[in-house]
XYZ file of C-alpha atoms in Angstrom:
287
model
C 108.007 -70.415 136.570
C 105.399 -68.274 138.404
C 104.429 -69.060 141.752
C 100.837 -69.515 140.573
C 101.994 -72.136 138.295
C 104.126 -73.772 140.838
C 101.128 -73.922 143.298
C 99.343 -76.179 140.292
C 101.743 -78.934 140.745
C 101.209 -82.348 142.418
C 102.599 -81.179 145.642
C 102.328 -78.277 147.858
C 105.025 -75.482 147.339
C 107.069 -75.288 150.667
C 108.271 -71.779 151.517
C 110.513 -71.254 154.688
C 111.289 -68.094 156.365
C 114.174 -65.871 155.106
C 115.277 -62.681 156.513
C 118.375 -61.800 154.555
C 120.314 -62.747 151.378
C 122.389 -65.361 153.356
C 119.326 -67.162 154.636
C 117.714 -67.158 151.128
C 120.917 -68.659 149.592
C 120.801 -71.364 152.456
C 117.259 -72.332 151.807
C 118.066 -72.359 147.889
C 120.888 -74.860 148.700
C 118.634 -76.868 150.735
C 116.330 -77.361 147.816
C 113.271 -75.221 148.448
C 111.394 -73.724 145.620
C 110.004 -70.518 147.222
C 110.819 -68.172 150.063
C 108.759 -66.168 152.433
C 109.913 -62.753 154.054
C 107.705 -62.817 157.186
C 106.624 -59.901 159.130
C 106.577 -61.339 162.647
C 110.079 -62.695 162.405
C 111.417 -59.496 160.820
C 109.870 -57.639 163.751
C 111.772 -59.642 166.099
C 114.819 -59.420 164.249
C 114.622 -55.814 164.755
C 113.700 -55.968 168.458
C 110.188 -54.578 167.552
C 106.948 -56.293 166.374
C 105.435 -56.506 163.012
C 103.223 -53.681 163.930
C 106.204 -51.378 163.871
C 107.496 -52.318 160.182
C 107.205 -49.976 157.203
C 106.235 -50.957 153.587
C 109.653 -49.540 152.471
C 111.988 -51.360 154.736
C 110.510 -54.601 153.849
C 110.588 -53.841 150.069
C 114.371 -52.852 150.716
C 114.926 -56.264 152.425
C 113.369 -57.935 149.354
C 115.449 -56.038 146.896
C 118.644 -57.483 148.774
C 117.223 -60.978 148.869
C 116.232 -60.995 145.211
C 119.651 -59.701 144.284
C 121.069 -62.822 145.612
C 118.305 -65.531 144.934
C 116.159 -66.290 141.957
C 113.485 -68.027 143.878
C 109.937 -66.686 144.255
C 109.762 -64.474 147.278
C 106.405 -64.241 149.178
C 105.597 -60.888 150.879
C 103.966 -61.059 154.330
C 102.456 -57.577 153.813
C 100.417 -57.790 157.115
C 97.139 -55.650 156.762
C 98.575 -54.036 153.560
C 99.898 -50.845 155.225
C 96.753 -48.940 154.774
C 93.056 -48.542 153.579
C 91.933 -49.552 150.036
C 93.127 -46.359 148.667
C 96.697 -47.296 149.901
C 96.651 -50.826 148.275
C 98.032 -49.033 144.969
C 101.128 -48.008 146.394
C 101.463 -51.286 148.300
C 101.068 -53.202 145.137
C 103.199 -50.997 143.144
C 106.141 -51.397 145.537
C 105.514 -54.911 145.993
C 106.135 -55.570 142.269
C 108.865 -53.109 142.107
C 110.757 -55.020 144.754
C 110.312 -58.337 142.889
C 107.985 -60.049 145.008
C 106.117 -63.191 143.368
C 103.222 -62.822 145.920
C 101.625 -60.440 148.431
C 99.623 -61.693 151.483
C 97.251 -59.180 152.978
C 95.129 -60.048 156.142
C 92.055 -58.751 157.540
C 93.352 -56.911 160.702
C 92.962 -53.668 161.913
C 95.514 -50.880 161.290
C 97.535 -49.704 162.896
C 98.399 -53.134 164.012
C 98.358 -54.082 167.790
C 100.748 -56.179 170.076
C 97.631 -57.608 171.694
C 97.269 -60.566 169.071
C 100.244 -62.101 170.883
C 98.031 -62.661 173.707
C 95.072 -63.601 171.960
C 93.104 -60.556 171.341
C 92.155 -59.972 167.667
C 91.087 -56.934 165.861
C 89.445 -57.791 162.507
C 88.278 -55.175 160.100
C 84.658 -55.706 158.464
C 84.350 -58.258 155.696
C 83.448 -55.414 153.097
C 86.474 -53.229 154.167
C 88.816 -56.252 153.310
C 86.875 -56.863 150.188
C 87.540 -53.418 148.915
C 91.268 -54.069 149.703
C 91.342 -57.105 147.707
C 89.604 -55.468 144.862
C 92.080 -52.637 144.611
C 95.084 -54.755 144.930
C 93.641 -56.508 141.807
C 93.099 -53.215 140.209
C 96.678 -51.837 141.084
C 98.255 -55.297 139.694
C 100.460 -54.781 136.647
C 101.903 -58.232 136.333
C 99.264 -60.829 136.105
C 101.583 -63.353 137.649
C 101.747 -61.452 140.820
C 99.869 -63.753 143.144
C 97.494 -62.136 145.870
C 96.806 -64.230 148.956
C 94.002 -63.119 151.073
C 94.544 -64.029 154.648
C 91.755 -64.085 157.534
C 92.513 -64.271 161.213
C 88.870 -65.377 161.911
C 89.445 -68.948 162.707
C 91.162 -67.599 165.823
C 89.242 -64.438 166.353
C 85.691 -65.677 165.662
C 84.913 -69.130 164.339
C 85.896 -71.225 161.461
C 82.545 -70.784 159.720
C 83.143 -67.010 159.729
C 86.488 -67.677 158.384
C 85.160 -69.733 155.575
C 82.348 -66.976 154.781
C 85.144 -64.268 154.737
C 87.332 -66.424 152.345
C 84.524 -66.927 149.898
C 84.101 -63.167 149.761
C 87.732 -62.545 149.311
C 87.939 -65.021 146.375
C 85.034 -63.535 144.805
C 86.832 -60.079 145.034
C 89.879 -61.410 143.042
C 92.081 -63.170 145.481
C 94.127 -65.876 143.843
C 94.447 -68.038 147.075
C 93.132 -68.057 150.478
C 95.076 -68.176 153.844
C 93.426 -69.224 156.957
C 95.021 -71.353 159.862
C 93.385 -74.656 160.979
C 94.911 -75.716 164.137
C 93.745 -79.421 164.006
C 93.657 -82.197 161.519
C 89.786 -82.028 161.604
C 89.951 -78.311 160.896
C 92.112 -78.951 157.969
C 89.668 -81.525 156.502
C 86.636 -79.297 157.395
C 88.079 -76.390 155.345
C 89.270 -78.381 152.597
C 85.568 -79.884 152.264
C 84.270 -76.293 151.961
C 86.689 -74.169 150.129
C 88.111 -74.602 146.640
C 91.885 -74.629 146.128
C 94.304 -73.385 146.168
C 94.500 -72.771 149.967
C 97.532 -71.544 152.029
C 98.566 -72.595 155.611
C 100.960 -71.022 157.968
C 102.474 -73.471 160.160
C 103.785 -73.487 163.717
C 107.148 -73.578 164.724
C 108.299 -77.072 163.693
C 106.489 -77.103 160.500
C 104.072 -80.025 159.738
C 105.039 -81.608 163.018
C 102.672 -79.493 164.841
C 99.760 -81.054 162.954
C 101.116 -84.495 162.578
C 100.277 -84.459 158.973
C 102.246 -84.871 155.783
C 102.460 -82.246 152.796
C 100.561 -84.854 150.751
C 97.694 -84.812 153.407
C 97.525 -81.071 153.242
C 97.389 -81.183 149.359
C 94.684 -83.562 149.385
C 92.593 -80.863 151.420
C 93.212 -78.130 148.829
C 96.291 -76.696 150.553
C 98.774 -75.765 147.719
C 101.306 -73.459 149.563
C 102.730 -74.368 153.099
C 104.581 -71.592 154.940
C 106.952 -71.860 158.079
C 107.238 -68.294 159.196
C 109.411 -69.153 162.329
C 111.306 -72.178 162.765
C 114.666 -70.905 161.024
C 114.904 -67.649 163.218
C 114.182 -69.763 166.255
C 116.895 -72.219 165.580
C 119.325 -69.323 164.677
C 118.326 -67.521 168.008
C 119.046 -70.697 170.007
C 122.500 -71.282 168.253
C 123.637 -67.557 168.686
C 122.481 -67.290 172.156
C 124.538 -70.182 173.214
C 127.654 -69.206 171.380
C 127.407 -65.655 173.012
C 126.861 -67.149 176.319
C 130.064 -69.383 175.747
C 132.189 -66.469 174.555
C 131.190 -64.466 177.484
C 131.967 -67.158 180.168
C 134.861 -68.756 178.647
C 137.287 -65.833 178.578
C 136.509 -65.342 174.816
C 137.678 -69.011 173.940
C 135.314 -71.527 172.486
C 136.617 -74.966 173.555
C 133.325 -76.971 173.303
C 134.255 -77.725 169.693
C 137.619 -78.443 167.614
C 139.080 -75.481 165.898
C 138.602 -77.564 162.717
C 134.839 -77.205 162.914
C 135.329 -73.372 162.439
C 137.346 -73.848 159.676
C 135.118 -76.147 158.056
C 132.066 -73.786 158.602
C 133.923 -70.812 157.310
C 134.668 -72.711 154.117
C 130.834 -73.739 153.782
C 129.920 -70.112 154.416
C 132.327 -68.872 151.697
C 130.607 -71.438 149.301
C 127.115 -70.063 150.115
C 128.352 -66.413 149.334
C 130.058 -67.604 146.285
C 133.551 -66.272 147.160
C 135.316 -68.249 144.659
C 133.311 -66.682 141.768
C 133.964 -63.131 143.098
C 137.751 -63.904 143.292
C 137.563 -65.233 139.648
C 136.011 -62.012 138.530
C 139.020 -60.042 140.108
C 141.347 -62.518 138.564
C 140.275 -61.519 135.008
C 139.547 -57.794 135.626
C 141.484 -55.831 138.567
C 143.773 -58.457 139.710
C 145.318 -59.853 136.382
C 148.501 -61.545 136.664
């Protein structure tokens, strides 16, 4: 089922961050129906920022993820990697890599680091409209979902964000992504824009809004994305284990050895080790 059809269901589609095939498999095992390749988190993973990423490396990551998971993968394509003319290559590579959806925002290129300290650089509405129109023209697969994102809620004001989203929808965007930071803003947006709407959540997911997925669905939000929590949790866990390895003489004694054996077995299950062994049994390792 396409992401567009999934978003027509009675509940919002929930898409957590994934950065590699193992994360994708783990999210799939947990029961999620869609995945999100986030630019911000990918930049952090590489010890850079989203502003330093390239279209080709993100599409390569998608190929690796899609090789191991059949779930729809959403592409955080930042500002689209160029002007309206460049959208044709961006869309072509997006579809070739197997993404189910592409998210493009109205930030200036090249992207800056300053949005991390609250300084935004938005392009004119008309320029973003041209980008959306060219993405639509470049699309070969009608099921490739185009998400138009505005940063105006934070950069200017919520009414400007709504005005921009109305123009992006008219230009051909399939859904609109704007980030309300309060329950009041969620309801205000839901009263003024037609669904499907998309929301990107703060770390911790819906807890940051103290709302349920059903609440957001009632306000027109059909896709909810968590772009940060899994990487933050992994960062915390790895930081702790590296510190203990370094200070304990390279011997982890804070948990029993059986725990590591159990975890290794779980990891083997996620990567489907038994299936690979069975292939060898019937081919190169015949009795």
